[in-house]
Amino acid sequence: MARPSDDRPLDLDAAYEVQRALVSLRTARGERVVGVKLGFTSREKARQMGVDDVIIGSLTDAMRVVDGDAVPAGRGIHPRVEPEIAFLLGPGIADPDSEASAAIAAVAPALEVIDSRYRDFRFDLGDVIADDASASAFAIGPWRAADAAATLANRAVALELGGRQAQVGSTAAILGDPLRAIPAAQRLARRRGLELREGMVLLAGAATAAVPAPARGSVAAEVAGLGRVSVRVDEEETR
Ligand code: OOG
Ligand code: MG
């Protein structure tokens, strides 16, 4: 979808209303909301996309890809992949004053596949919020106990395509420390009427710029000292 440049920008309240309607269409056809994602928590991503504010979107069960599994090529419009940190939300998540140790139950390396209705991902903040923050698919590596998150502030992050490094960065790119994604998600969820529940996933945001998903082959994210997650893009599925 091209976005005519003479359109008036969507204000953020209206944009989140559109997002809510979009996610309702998904739940109406049987999908379950299993988590939330933050966008533009890293300056690298914000610069890449030309925006400057943290946003929130919803993740559904239909977007989940099991670590190591195949994703069919040709799914989506022009998908991109990015390395992330995922948190499993704990019992304290509903309480904004709770310690991180109660708000999260586990932490893991993650891969996010983003895709956009807007040609070449050219959007402004309202547009991308309305498009559920480009949420398309995600894969989560092995969960580690939440105390592993306490030392995550400056770990090397690599995104590999076909076994070759495509991006490198640091977890510090994510709000200075990925743990800051937890209060950021609590604040945005409360403000925008999204629910955060124990057992849900929180994608904290990409640690590097996103790169186009390959037509085939492996895609992996590795976070030093935390672990690795990968998916395989397979030949186009026959329909
Ligand atoms: C919007 C989603 C941003 C992140 O990790 O920063 C995002 C986009 O870049 O299309 O998922
Ligand atoms: Mg992301």
Short mmCIF file of C-alpha atoms and ligand atoms in Angstrom, two decimals:
data_model
loop_
_atom_site.label_atom_id
_atom_site.label_comp_id
_atom_site.label_asym_id
_atom_site.label_seq_id
_atom_site.Cartn_x
_atom_site.Cartn_y
_atom_site.Cartn_z
CA MET A 1 0.00 0.00 0.00
CA ALA A 2 1.43 3.38 -0.92
CA ARG A 3 0.81 6.13 1.52
CA PRO A 4 0.06 9.38 -0.31
CA SER A 5 2.34 12.03 1.08
CA ASP A 6 -0.45 14.59 1.24
CA ASP A 7 -2.41 12.43 3.72
CA ARG A 8 -2.75 13.94 7.13
CA PRO A 9 -0.82 11.85 9.67
CA LEU A 10 -2.93 9.54 11.84
CA ASP A 11 -2.87 10.77 15.40
CA LEU A 12 -1.63 8.12 17.81
CA ASP A 13 -4.98 7.58 19.56
CA ALA A 14 -6.65 6.86 16.22
CA ALA A 15 -3.72 4.69 15.17
CA TYR A 16 -4.04 2.48 18.28
CA GLU A 17 -7.78 2.24 17.64
CA VAL A 18 -7.08 0.90 14.17
CA GLN A 19 -4.56 -1.53 15.69
CA ARG A 20 -7.20 -2.75 18.14
CA ALA A 21 -9.66 -3.31 15.30
CA LEU A 22 -7.01 -5.20 13.31
CA VAL A 23 -6.16 -7.48 16.24
CA SER A 24 -9.91 -8.04 16.83
CA LEU A 25 -10.19 -9.33 13.27
CA ARG A 26 -7.48 -11.86 14.11
CA THR A 27 -9.12 -12.97 17.38
CA ALA A 28 -12.50 -13.16 15.63
CA ARG A 29 -11.01 -15.78 13.32
CA GLY A 30 -9.71 -17.80 16.24
CA GLU A 31 -6.24 -16.44 16.96
CA ARG A 32 -5.20 -15.86 20.56
CA VAL A 33 -3.15 -12.91 21.77
CA VAL A 34 -0.07 -14.48 23.37
CA GLY A 35 2.04 -11.42 23.97
CA VAL A 36 3.14 -7.96 23.03
CA LYS A 37 6.06 -6.47 21.14
CA LEU A 38 7.81 -3.18 21.49
CA GLY A 39 9.07 -1.30 18.46
CA PHE A 40 11.82 1.29 18.08
CA THR A 41 13.40 0.62 21.46
CA SER A 42 16.77 0.83 19.71
CA ARG A 43 18.13 3.96 18.09
CA GLU A 44 19.43 1.83 15.23
CA LYS A 45 15.87 0.73 14.38
CA ALA A 46 14.37 4.15 14.92
CA ARG A 47 16.99 5.64 12.60
CA GLN A 48 16.46 2.90 10.01
CA MET A 49 12.72 3.56 9.93
CA GLY A 50 12.82 7.33 10.42
CA VAL A 51 10.71 7.44 13.58
CA ASP A 52 11.45 8.42 17.13
CA ASP A 53 9.06 6.94 19.65
CA VAL A 54 8.61 3.54 21.31
CA ILE A 55 5.44 1.74 20.18
CA ILE A 56 3.57 -1.41 21.22
CA GLY A 57 1.75 -4.09 19.26
CA SER A 58 0.16 -7.49 19.85
CA LEU A 59 1.49 -10.97 19.06
CA THR A 60 -0.86 -13.87 18.37
CA ASP A 61 -0.38 -17.64 18.47
CA ALA A 62 -0.61 -17.75 14.67
CA MET A 63 2.60 -15.71 14.47
CA ARG A 64 4.62 -18.18 16.53
CA VAL A 65 7.24 -20.30 14.79
CA VAL A 66 8.91 -23.06 16.79
CA ASP A 67 12.69 -22.69 17.23
CA GLY A 68 14.39 -24.67 14.44
CA ASP A 69 11.25 -25.02 12.33
CA ALA A 70 10.73 -24.07 8.74
CA VAL A 71 8.79 -21.06 7.56
CA PRO A 72 7.53 -21.23 4.00
CA ALA A 73 9.12 -18.79 1.58
CA GLY A 74 6.75 -16.42 -0.09
CA ARG A 75 4.74 -15.84 3.05
CA GLY A 76 4.06 -12.18 3.59
CA ILE A 77 4.74 -9.10 1.52
CA HIS A 78 8.39 -8.15 2.00
CA PRO A 79 9.38 -9.66 5.34
CA ARG A 80 12.46 -8.59 7.26
CA VAL A 81 14.16 -10.34 10.17
CA GLU A 82 15.71 -8.88 13.31
CA PRO A 83 17.34 -10.24 16.47
CA GLU A 84 15.55 -9.61 19.75
CA ILE A 85 15.31 -10.50 23.42
CA ALA A 86 12.09 -12.13 24.64
CA PHE A 87 10.76 -12.09 28.17
CA LEU A 88 8.20 -14.51 29.58
CA LEU A 89 5.97 -12.43 31.81
CA GLY A 90 5.68 -13.43 35.45
CA PRO A 91 3.00 -13.03 38.12
CA GLY A 92 4.16 -9.51 39.07
CA ILE A 93 3.66 -8.07 35.59
CA ALA A 94 0.31 -6.48 36.40
CA ASP A 95 1.89 -4.49 39.24
CA PRO A 96 3.92 -1.56 37.89
CA ASP A 97 5.85 -1.34 41.16
CA SER A 98 7.02 -4.93 41.15
CA GLU A 99 10.68 -5.82 40.79
CA ALA A 100 11.83 -7.13 37.41
CA SER A 101 12.36 -10.49 39.12
CA ALA A 102 8.60 -10.76 39.75
CA ALA A 103 7.54 -9.18 36.47
CA ILE A 104 9.37 -11.76 34.38
CA ALA A 105 9.67 -15.52 34.69
CA ALA A 106 12.25 -16.22 31.99
CA VAL A 107 14.33 -14.69 29.22
CA ALA A 108 15.41 -15.98 25.79
CA PRO A 109 16.99 -14.95 22.50
CA ALA A 110 14.36 -14.32 19.83
CA LEU A 111 13.93 -13.64 16.15
CA GLU A 112 11.21 -11.38 14.89
CA VAL A 113 9.88 -11.35 11.35
CA ILE A 114 8.38 -7.98 10.60
CA ASP A 115 6.35 -7.17 7.52
CA SER A 116 4.55 -4.04 6.46
CA ARG A 117 1.51 -3.18 4.44
CA TYR A 118 3.35 -0.04 3.38
CA ARG A 119 5.58 -0.26 0.36
CA ASP A 120 9.26 -0.48 1.35
CA PHE A 121 8.25 0.02 5.00
CA ARG A 122 7.75 3.71 4.33
CA PHE A 123 5.48 4.87 7.11
CA ASP A 124 5.16 7.37 9.88
CA LEU A 125 4.53 6.48 13.50
CA GLY A 126 0.72 6.45 13.21
CA ASP A 127 0.81 4.25 10.10
CA VAL A 128 3.00 1.59 11.66
CA ILE A 129 1.03 1.53 14.93
CA ALA A 130 -2.15 0.97 12.91
CA ASP A 131 -0.38 -1.95 11.15
CA ASP A 132 0.19 -3.69 14.52
CA ALA A 133 3.79 -2.50 14.63
CA SER A 134 4.61 -4.66 11.57
CA ALA A 135 4.15 -7.83 13.67
CA SER A 136 4.30 -10.88 11.39
CA ALA A 137 6.06 -13.83 13.04
CA PHE A 138 8.43 -14.62 15.88
CA ALA A 139 10.55 -17.50 17.16
CA ILE A 140 11.91 -17.88 20.67
CA GLY A 141 15.04 -19.79 21.69
CA PRO A 142 15.51 -21.80 24.87
CA TRP A 143 14.14 -20.00 27.94
CA ARG A 144 16.56 -19.22 30.75
CA ALA A 145 15.58 -18.43 34.32
CA ALA A 146 14.77 -14.78 34.89
CA ASP A 147 17.96 -14.12 36.88
CA ALA A 148 19.87 -14.43 33.57
CA ALA A 149 18.22 -11.12 32.63
CA ALA A 150 20.05 -9.24 35.38
CA THR A 151 23.33 -9.39 33.44
CA LEU A 152 21.99 -8.81 29.96
CA ALA A 153 22.78 -5.13 29.65
CA ASN A 154 25.70 -5.36 27.23
CA ARG A 155 25.86 -8.66 25.38
CA ALA A 156 26.90 -9.14 21.78
CA VAL A 157 23.99 -9.88 19.45
CA ALA A 158 24.43 -11.39 15.99
CA LEU A 159 21.96 -11.98 13.20
CA GLU A 160 23.05 -14.68 10.76
CA LEU A 161 21.66 -15.49 7.34
CA GLY A 162 22.79 -18.78 5.82
CA GLY A 163 25.48 -19.06 8.50
CA ARG A 164 26.99 -15.65 7.68
CA GLN A 165 26.83 -12.69 9.97
CA ALA A 166 24.41 -10.10 8.58
CA GLN A 167 24.20 -7.72 11.55
CA VAL A 168 26.01 -7.37 14.85
CA GLY A 169 25.06 -5.23 17.78
CA SER A 170 24.59 -5.21 21.50
CA THR A 171 21.71 -5.75 23.85
CA ALA A 172 22.59 -2.25 25.13
CA ALA A 173 20.91 -0.94 21.97
CA ILE A 174 17.57 -1.94 23.53
CA LEU A 175 16.78 1.06 25.75
CA GLY A 176 20.29 0.90 27.22
CA ASP A 177 19.33 -2.38 28.93
CA PRO A 178 16.65 -4.81 27.69
CA LEU A 179 15.19 -4.94 31.22
CA ARG A 180 13.94 -1.40 30.63
CA ALA A 181 11.52 -2.93 28.12
CA ILE A 182 9.45 -4.17 31.07
CA PRO A 183 8.43 -0.80 32.55
CA ALA A 184 8.14 0.57 29.01
CA ALA A 185 5.69 -2.21 28.11
CA GLN A 186 3.76 -1.73 31.36
CA ARG A 187 3.43 2.00 30.69
CA LEU A 188 2.44 1.65 27.02
CA ALA A 189 0.06 -1.26 27.67
CA ARG A 190 -1.74 0.69 30.38
CA ARG A 191 -1.94 3.80 28.24
CA ARG A 192 -3.16 1.94 25.15
CA GLY A 193 -5.47 -0.60 26.82
CA LEU A 194 -3.47 -3.75 26.07
CA GLU A 195 -3.44 -6.52 28.62
CA LEU A 196 -0.22 -7.94 30.10
CA ARG A 197 -0.71 -11.31 31.76
CA GLU A 198 1.53 -13.90 33.36
CA GLY A 199 2.64 -16.39 30.71
CA MET A 200 2.60 -13.88 27.88
CA VAL A 201 5.66 -13.09 25.79
CA LEU A 202 7.23 -9.64 25.54
CA LEU A 203 9.49 -8.94 22.58
CA ALA A 204 11.76 -6.14 23.78
CA GLY A 205 12.70 -4.81 20.33
CA ALA A 206 15.44 -5.36 17.80
CA ALA A 207 19.07 -4.92 18.85
CA THR A 208 20.18 -4.18 15.27
CA ALA A 209 18.66 -2.90 12.05
CA ALA A 210 16.37 -5.39 10.30
CA VAL A 211 17.43 -7.15 7.09
CA PRO A 212 15.28 -8.64 4.31
CA ALA A 213 14.36 -12.26 5.02
CA PRO A 214 16.23 -14.57 2.63
CA ALA A 215 14.36 -16.48 -0.09
CA ARG A 216 15.66 -19.69 1.48
CA GLY A 217 18.11 -20.89 4.08
CA SER A 218 18.70 -20.45 7.76
CA VAL A 219 18.18 -17.35 9.84
CA ALA A 220 19.58 -17.26 13.36
CA ALA A 221 19.96 -14.84 16.23
CA GLU A 222 22.63 -15.34 18.86
CA VAL A 223 22.95 -13.43 22.12
CA ALA A 224 26.27 -13.99 23.89
CA GLY A 225 25.80 -15.89 27.12
CA LEU A 226 22.07 -16.31 26.54
CA GLY A 227 21.72 -18.58 23.53
CA ARG A 228 20.60 -18.98 19.99
CA VAL A 229 17.38 -19.32 18.02
CA SER A 230 16.96 -20.20 14.38
CA VAL A 231 14.38 -20.77 11.69
CA ARG A 232 14.71 -22.09 8.17
CA VAL A 233 13.09 -20.49 5.17
CA ASP A 234 11.95 -23.28 2.84
CA GLU A 235 10.98 -23.37 -0.79
CA GLU A 236 7.64 -21.86 -1.60
CA GLU A 237 4.87 -24.09 -0.29
CA THR A 238 2.66 -25.59 -2.97
CA ARG A 239 -0.86 -24.33 -2.65
C1 OOG B 1 8.18 -1.59 13.00
C2 OOG B 1 8.48 -2.57 14.09
C3 OOG B 1 9.71 -2.21 14.90
C4 OOG B 1 11.43 -3.20 16.51
O1 OOG B 1 11.90 -4.24 16.99
O2 OOG B 1 11.93 -2.10 16.67
C5 OOG B 1 10.20 -3.36 15.68
C6 OOG B 1 9.05 -1.75 11.78
O3 OOG B 1 10.27 -1.58 11.85
O4 OOG B 1 8.49 -2.03 10.70
O5 OOG B 1 9.67 -4.45 15.65
MG MG B 2 10.94 -6.03 16.40
#
